[in-house]
Coordinates of C-alpha atoms in Angstrom, one line a residue:
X29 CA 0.0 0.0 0.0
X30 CA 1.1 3.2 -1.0
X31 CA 2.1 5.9 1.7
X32 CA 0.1 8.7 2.1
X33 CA 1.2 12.5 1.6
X34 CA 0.5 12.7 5.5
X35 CA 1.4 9.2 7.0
X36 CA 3.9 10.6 9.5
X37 CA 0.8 12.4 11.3
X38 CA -1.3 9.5 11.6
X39 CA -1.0 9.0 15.1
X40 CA -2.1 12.3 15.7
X41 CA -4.8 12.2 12.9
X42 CA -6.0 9.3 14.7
X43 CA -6.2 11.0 18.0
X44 CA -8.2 13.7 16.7
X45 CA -10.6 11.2 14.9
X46 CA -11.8 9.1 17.9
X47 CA -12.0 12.7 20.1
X48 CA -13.8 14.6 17.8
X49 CA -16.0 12.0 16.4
X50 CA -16.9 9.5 19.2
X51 CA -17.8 9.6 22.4
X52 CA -20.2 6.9 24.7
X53 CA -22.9 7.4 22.2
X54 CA -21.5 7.3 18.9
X55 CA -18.7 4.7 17.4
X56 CA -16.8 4.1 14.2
X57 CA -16.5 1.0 12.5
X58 CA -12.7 0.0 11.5
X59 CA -13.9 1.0 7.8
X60 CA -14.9 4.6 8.8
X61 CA -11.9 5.2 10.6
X62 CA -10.1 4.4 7.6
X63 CA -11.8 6.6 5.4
X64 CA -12.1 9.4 8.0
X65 CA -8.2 9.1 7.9
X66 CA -7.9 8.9 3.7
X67 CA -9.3 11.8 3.5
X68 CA -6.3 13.5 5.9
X69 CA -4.2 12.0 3.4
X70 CA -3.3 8.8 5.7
X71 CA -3.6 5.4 4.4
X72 CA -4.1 2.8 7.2
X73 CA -5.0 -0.9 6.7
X74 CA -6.8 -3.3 9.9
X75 CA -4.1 -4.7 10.8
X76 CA -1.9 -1.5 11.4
X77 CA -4.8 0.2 13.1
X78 CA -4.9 -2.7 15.5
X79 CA -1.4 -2.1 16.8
X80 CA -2.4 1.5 16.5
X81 CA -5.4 1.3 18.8
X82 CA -3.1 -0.4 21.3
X83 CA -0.3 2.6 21.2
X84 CA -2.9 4.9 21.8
X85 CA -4.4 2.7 24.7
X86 CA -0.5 2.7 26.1
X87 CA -0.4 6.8 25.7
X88 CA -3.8 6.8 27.9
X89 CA -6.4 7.4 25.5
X90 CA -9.1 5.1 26.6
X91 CA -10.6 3.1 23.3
X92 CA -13.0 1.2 23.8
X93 CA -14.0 -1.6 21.4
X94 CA -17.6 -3.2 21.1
X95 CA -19.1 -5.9 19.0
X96 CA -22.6 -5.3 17.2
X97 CA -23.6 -8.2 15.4
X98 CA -20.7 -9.1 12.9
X99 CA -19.2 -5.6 13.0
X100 CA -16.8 -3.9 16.0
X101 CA -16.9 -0.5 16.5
X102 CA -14.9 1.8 18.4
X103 CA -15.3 5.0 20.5
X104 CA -13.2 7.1 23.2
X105 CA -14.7 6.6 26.6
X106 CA -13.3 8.3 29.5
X107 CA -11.9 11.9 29.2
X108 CA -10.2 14.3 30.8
X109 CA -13.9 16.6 30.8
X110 CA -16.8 14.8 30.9
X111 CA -19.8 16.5 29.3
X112 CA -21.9 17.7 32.3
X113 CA -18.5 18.6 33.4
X114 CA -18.3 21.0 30.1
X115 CA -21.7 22.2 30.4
X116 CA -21.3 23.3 34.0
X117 CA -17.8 25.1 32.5
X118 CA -20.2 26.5 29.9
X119 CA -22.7 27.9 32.1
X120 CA -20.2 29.5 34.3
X121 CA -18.8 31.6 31.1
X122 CA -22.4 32.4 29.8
X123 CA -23.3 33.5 33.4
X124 CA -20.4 36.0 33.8
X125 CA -20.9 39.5 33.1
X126 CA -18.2 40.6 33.0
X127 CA -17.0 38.4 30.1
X128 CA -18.4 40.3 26.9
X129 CA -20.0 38.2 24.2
X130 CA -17.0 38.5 21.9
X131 CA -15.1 36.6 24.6
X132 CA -17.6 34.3 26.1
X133 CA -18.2 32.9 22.3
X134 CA -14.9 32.0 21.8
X135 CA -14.3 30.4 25.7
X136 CA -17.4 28.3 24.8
X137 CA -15.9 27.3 20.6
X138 CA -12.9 26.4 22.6
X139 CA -14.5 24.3 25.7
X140 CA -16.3 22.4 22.6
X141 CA -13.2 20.8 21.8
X142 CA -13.4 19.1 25.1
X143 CA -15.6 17.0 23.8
X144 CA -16.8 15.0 20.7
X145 CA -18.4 17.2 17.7
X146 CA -22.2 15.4 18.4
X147 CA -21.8 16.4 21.9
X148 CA -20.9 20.2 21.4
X149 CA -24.2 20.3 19.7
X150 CA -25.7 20.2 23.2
X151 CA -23.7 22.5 24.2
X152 CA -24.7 25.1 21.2
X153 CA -28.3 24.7 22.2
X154 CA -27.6 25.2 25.8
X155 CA -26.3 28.6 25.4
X156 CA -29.3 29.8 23.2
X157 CA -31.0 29.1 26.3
X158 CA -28.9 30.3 28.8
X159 CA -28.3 33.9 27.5
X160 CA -27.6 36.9 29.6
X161 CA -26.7 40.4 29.7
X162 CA -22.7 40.9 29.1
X163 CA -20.6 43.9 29.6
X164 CA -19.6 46.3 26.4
X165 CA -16.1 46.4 28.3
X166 CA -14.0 44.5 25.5
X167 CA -11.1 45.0 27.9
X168 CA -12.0 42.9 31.2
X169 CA -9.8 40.2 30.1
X170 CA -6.5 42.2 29.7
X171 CA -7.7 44.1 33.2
X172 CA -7.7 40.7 34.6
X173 CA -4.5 39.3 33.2
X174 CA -2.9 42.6 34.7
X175 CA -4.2 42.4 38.0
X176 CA -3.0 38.9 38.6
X177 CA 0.5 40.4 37.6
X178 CA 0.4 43.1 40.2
X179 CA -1.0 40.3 42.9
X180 CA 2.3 37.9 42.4
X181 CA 4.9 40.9 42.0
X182 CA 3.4 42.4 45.1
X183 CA 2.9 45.9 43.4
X184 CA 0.4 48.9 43.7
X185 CA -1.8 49.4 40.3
X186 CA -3.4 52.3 38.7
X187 CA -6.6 52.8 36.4
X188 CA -9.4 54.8 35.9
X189 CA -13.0 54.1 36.9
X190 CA -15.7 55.0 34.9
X191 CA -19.7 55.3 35.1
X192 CA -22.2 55.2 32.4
X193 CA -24.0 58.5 31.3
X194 CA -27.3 59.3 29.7
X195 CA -25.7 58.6 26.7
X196 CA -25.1 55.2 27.1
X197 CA -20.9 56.6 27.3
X198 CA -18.3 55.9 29.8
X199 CA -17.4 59.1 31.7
X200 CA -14.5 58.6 34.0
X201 CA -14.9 59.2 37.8
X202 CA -13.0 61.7 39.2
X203 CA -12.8 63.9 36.3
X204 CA -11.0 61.6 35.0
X205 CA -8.2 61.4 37.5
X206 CA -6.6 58.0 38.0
X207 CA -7.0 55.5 40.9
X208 CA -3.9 54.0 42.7
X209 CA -4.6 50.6 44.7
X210 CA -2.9 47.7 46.3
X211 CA -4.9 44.5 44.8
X212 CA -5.4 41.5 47.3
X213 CA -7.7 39.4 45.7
X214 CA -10.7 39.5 43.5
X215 CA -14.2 38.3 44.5
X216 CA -16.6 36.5 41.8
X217 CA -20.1 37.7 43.7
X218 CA -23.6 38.1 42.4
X219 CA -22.3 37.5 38.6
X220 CA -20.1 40.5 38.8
X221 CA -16.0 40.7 39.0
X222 CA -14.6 42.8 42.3
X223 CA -10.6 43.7 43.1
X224 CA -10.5 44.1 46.7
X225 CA -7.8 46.5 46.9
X226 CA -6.4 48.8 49.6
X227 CA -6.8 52.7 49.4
X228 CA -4.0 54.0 51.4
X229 CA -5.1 57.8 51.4
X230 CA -8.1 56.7 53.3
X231 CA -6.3 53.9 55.0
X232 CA -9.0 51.3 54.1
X233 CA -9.9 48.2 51.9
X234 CA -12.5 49.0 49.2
X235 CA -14.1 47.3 46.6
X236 CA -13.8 47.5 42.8
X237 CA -15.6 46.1 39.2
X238 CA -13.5 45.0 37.5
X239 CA -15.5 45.4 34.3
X240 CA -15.4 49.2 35.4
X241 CA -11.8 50.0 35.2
X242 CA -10.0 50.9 32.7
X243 CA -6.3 51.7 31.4
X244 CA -4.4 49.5 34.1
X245 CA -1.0 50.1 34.6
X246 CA 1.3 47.6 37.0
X247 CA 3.6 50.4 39.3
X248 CA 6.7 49.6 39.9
X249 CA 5.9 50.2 44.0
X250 CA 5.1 47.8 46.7
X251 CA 1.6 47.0 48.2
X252 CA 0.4 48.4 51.6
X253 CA -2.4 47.3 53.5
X254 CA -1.1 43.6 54.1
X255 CA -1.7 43.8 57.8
X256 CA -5.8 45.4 57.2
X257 CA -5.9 42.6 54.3
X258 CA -4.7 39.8 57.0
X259 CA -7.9 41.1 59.2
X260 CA -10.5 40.0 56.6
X261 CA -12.0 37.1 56.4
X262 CA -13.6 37.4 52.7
X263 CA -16.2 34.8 53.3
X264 CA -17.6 36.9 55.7
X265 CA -16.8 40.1 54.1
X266 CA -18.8 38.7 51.0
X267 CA -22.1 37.7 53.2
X268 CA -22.1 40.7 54.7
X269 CA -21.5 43.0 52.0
X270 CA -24.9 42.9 49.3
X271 CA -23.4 43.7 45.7
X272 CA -20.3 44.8 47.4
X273 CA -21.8 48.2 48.5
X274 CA -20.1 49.3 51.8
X275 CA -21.8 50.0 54.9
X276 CA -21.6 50.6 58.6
X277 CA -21.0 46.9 59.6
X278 CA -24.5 45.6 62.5
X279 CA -25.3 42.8 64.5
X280 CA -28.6 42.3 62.7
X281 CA -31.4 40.4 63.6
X282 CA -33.8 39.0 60.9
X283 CA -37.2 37.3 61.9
X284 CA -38.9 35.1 59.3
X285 CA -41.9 33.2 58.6
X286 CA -41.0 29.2 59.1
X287 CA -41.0 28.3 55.7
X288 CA -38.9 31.0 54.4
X289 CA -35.7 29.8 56.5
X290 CA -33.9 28.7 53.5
X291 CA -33.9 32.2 52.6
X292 CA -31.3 33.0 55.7
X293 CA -29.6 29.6 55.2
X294 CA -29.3 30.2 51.3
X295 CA -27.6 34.1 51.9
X296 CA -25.8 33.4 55.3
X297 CA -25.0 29.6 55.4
X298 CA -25.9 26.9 57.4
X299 CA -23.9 27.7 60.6
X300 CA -26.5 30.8 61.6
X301 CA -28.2 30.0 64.5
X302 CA -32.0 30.3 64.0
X303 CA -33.9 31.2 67.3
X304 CA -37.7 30.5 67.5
X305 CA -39.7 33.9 68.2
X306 CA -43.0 32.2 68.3
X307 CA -44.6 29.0 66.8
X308 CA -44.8 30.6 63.3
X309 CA -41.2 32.7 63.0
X310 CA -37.9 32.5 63.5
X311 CA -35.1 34.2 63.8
X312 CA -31.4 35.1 63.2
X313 CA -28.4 37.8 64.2
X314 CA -26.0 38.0 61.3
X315 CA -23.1 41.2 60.8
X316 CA -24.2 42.5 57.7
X317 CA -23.3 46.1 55.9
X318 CA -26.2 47.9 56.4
X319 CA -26.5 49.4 53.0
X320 CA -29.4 50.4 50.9
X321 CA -28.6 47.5 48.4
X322 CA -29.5 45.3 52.4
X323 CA -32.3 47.2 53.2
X324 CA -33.7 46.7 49.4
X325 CA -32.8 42.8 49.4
X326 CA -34.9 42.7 52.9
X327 CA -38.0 44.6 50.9
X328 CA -37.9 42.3 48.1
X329 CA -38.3 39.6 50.4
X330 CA -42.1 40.4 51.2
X331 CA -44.3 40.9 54.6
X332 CA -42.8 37.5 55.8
X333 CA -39.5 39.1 56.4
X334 CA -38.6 42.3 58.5
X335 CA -35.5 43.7 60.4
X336 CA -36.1 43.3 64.5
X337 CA -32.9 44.8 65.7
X338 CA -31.0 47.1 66.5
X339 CA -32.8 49.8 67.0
X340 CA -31.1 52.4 64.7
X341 CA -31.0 49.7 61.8
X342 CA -34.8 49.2 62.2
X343 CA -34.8 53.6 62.4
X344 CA -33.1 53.1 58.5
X345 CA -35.5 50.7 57.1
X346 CA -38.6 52.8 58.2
X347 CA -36.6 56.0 56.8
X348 CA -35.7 54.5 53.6
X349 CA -39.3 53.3 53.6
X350 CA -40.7 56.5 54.4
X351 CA -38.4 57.8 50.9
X352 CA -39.5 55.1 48.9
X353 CA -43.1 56.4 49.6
X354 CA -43.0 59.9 49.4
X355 CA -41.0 59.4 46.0
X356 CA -43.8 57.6 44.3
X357 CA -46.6 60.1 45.5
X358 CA -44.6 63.1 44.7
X359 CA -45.7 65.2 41.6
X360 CA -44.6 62.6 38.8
X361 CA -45.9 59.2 41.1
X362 CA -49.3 57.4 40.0
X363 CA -52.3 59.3 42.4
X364 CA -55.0 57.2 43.6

């Protein structure tokens, strides 16, 4: 048999066969693998294949052979990402905001090759499901890649932060001044990208999108703050803090109906200790930031959830109440 013009790369054409064109669902015969690799411009026989499939067995892919009738077939069984695997992968890319669509797209082309071609198909149709709303910032990526720089040299970073107008622009905070911070970590929390960086005019750790900054440049000076970063525990910091807005850290306590405990559990974890107020309620102390981003999330919870302490926490939920109310019976509110 005559050698083909790309013999040398069978192995590898072989590889790529089983991978992109098996899987526990779909086989090839010995016949379609042959022709699969003729048309690479390899020429393979049964018998080389044989000692082929057993090479490949010996490098760890996992070939599997089965009889059907007369005919065997052959697929790849175990690899390295199983499909619910990828599709968990898949959701976690689609979910992000701050990965733009640009970039989510070509995470999820590239997570396809983790599994066969028949099985990618799954994957195409859970994204038209799954969409969501992205950020325009084409840059988050390079922001990112940056950061992590700054974290493992130990050094202070600059950017600018930016806001969107009326105009649907970004307008750059501080007239357009630039922001110096230590980075310590960053926090994935409520879909959204934060650097947790220390502000050393103000002598305190803040909190920063990272899809909001822009034009990050790597100093060449050392990061402060490592003794006020040692004092965080970010778990914590992350239940207490909702959306990342700072706040006046409380002892709160928050009394619910019975059946809406898992609420609590779901936002504060399952080591809360939930007191019974009567035989209908319960109810929980948890240090929270008492923001209006908190107050809100306590609203949206309904009549079966309200704030019972401390006082002057209770004083800002009837005030911000009392706003909400007098905001939508002003001049341009609906009138009864």
């Amino acid at each position: 048999m005559a050698k083909g013009i790309n013999q040398k790369l069978k192995m590898l054409y072989l590889k790529k066969i089983f991978e992109e064109e098996t899987d526990d669902r779909h086989s090839l015969t010995l016949q379609n693998i042959i022709d699969k690799l003729g048309a690479y411009g390899v020429n393979a026989d049964r018998k080389t294949l044989y000692q082929d499939f057993k090479e490949l067995k010996r490098f760890g892919l996992d070939i599997i052979a089965q009889q059907e009738g007369r005919t065997w077939t052959y697929h790849i069984g175990s690899r390295l990402f199983e499909l619910p695997e990828v599709k968990l992968l898949v959701d976690s890319v689609q979910a992000s905001k701050f990965i733009n669509e640009h970039k989510s797209q070509a995470l999820i082309n590239k997570l396809e090759c983790l599994v066969s071609k028949k099985e990618a198909e799954q994957l195409s149709r859970q994204v038209y499901i799954f969409g969501r709303s992205k950020t325009s910032n084409k840059k988050t990526y390079y922001t990112i890649d940056r950061i992590y720089e700054a974290l493992n040299s130990n050094r202070q970073i600059s950017f600018h932060y930016f806001q969107w107008n009326i105009r649907k622009e970004m307008e750059k905070r501080r007239d357009g001044a630039s922001y110096v911070v230590s980075p310590w970590c960053l926090i994935w929390d409520d879909e959204n990208y934060y650097l947790l960086g220390y502000d050393a005019p103000v002598k305190t750790l803040k909190t920063y999108r990272v899809d909001k900054m822009l034009d990050i440049e790597v100093l060449d000076r050392q990061r402060l703050g490592r003794e006020e970063y040692r004092r965080y525990d970010i778990s914590t910091y992350t239940q207490c803090h909702f959306g990342m807005y700072d706040g006046d850290i409380e002892d709160v306590t928050i009394e619910v109906e019975n059946d809406l405990v898992g609420i609590l559990i779901d936002r504060f974890g399952k080591k809360i200790t939930i007191t019974p107020t009567d035989e209908n309620h319960v109810s929980t102390t948890v240090k929270v930031a008492v923001s209006r981003q908190f107050l809100g999330w306590i609203m949206a919870l309904g009549p079966g959830v309200r704030i019972t302490g401390p006082q002057q926490v209770v004083s800002q939920m009837r005030m911000e109440a009392e706003r909400l109310l007098n905001q939508y019976n002003g001049p341009t509110g609906a009138k009864n």
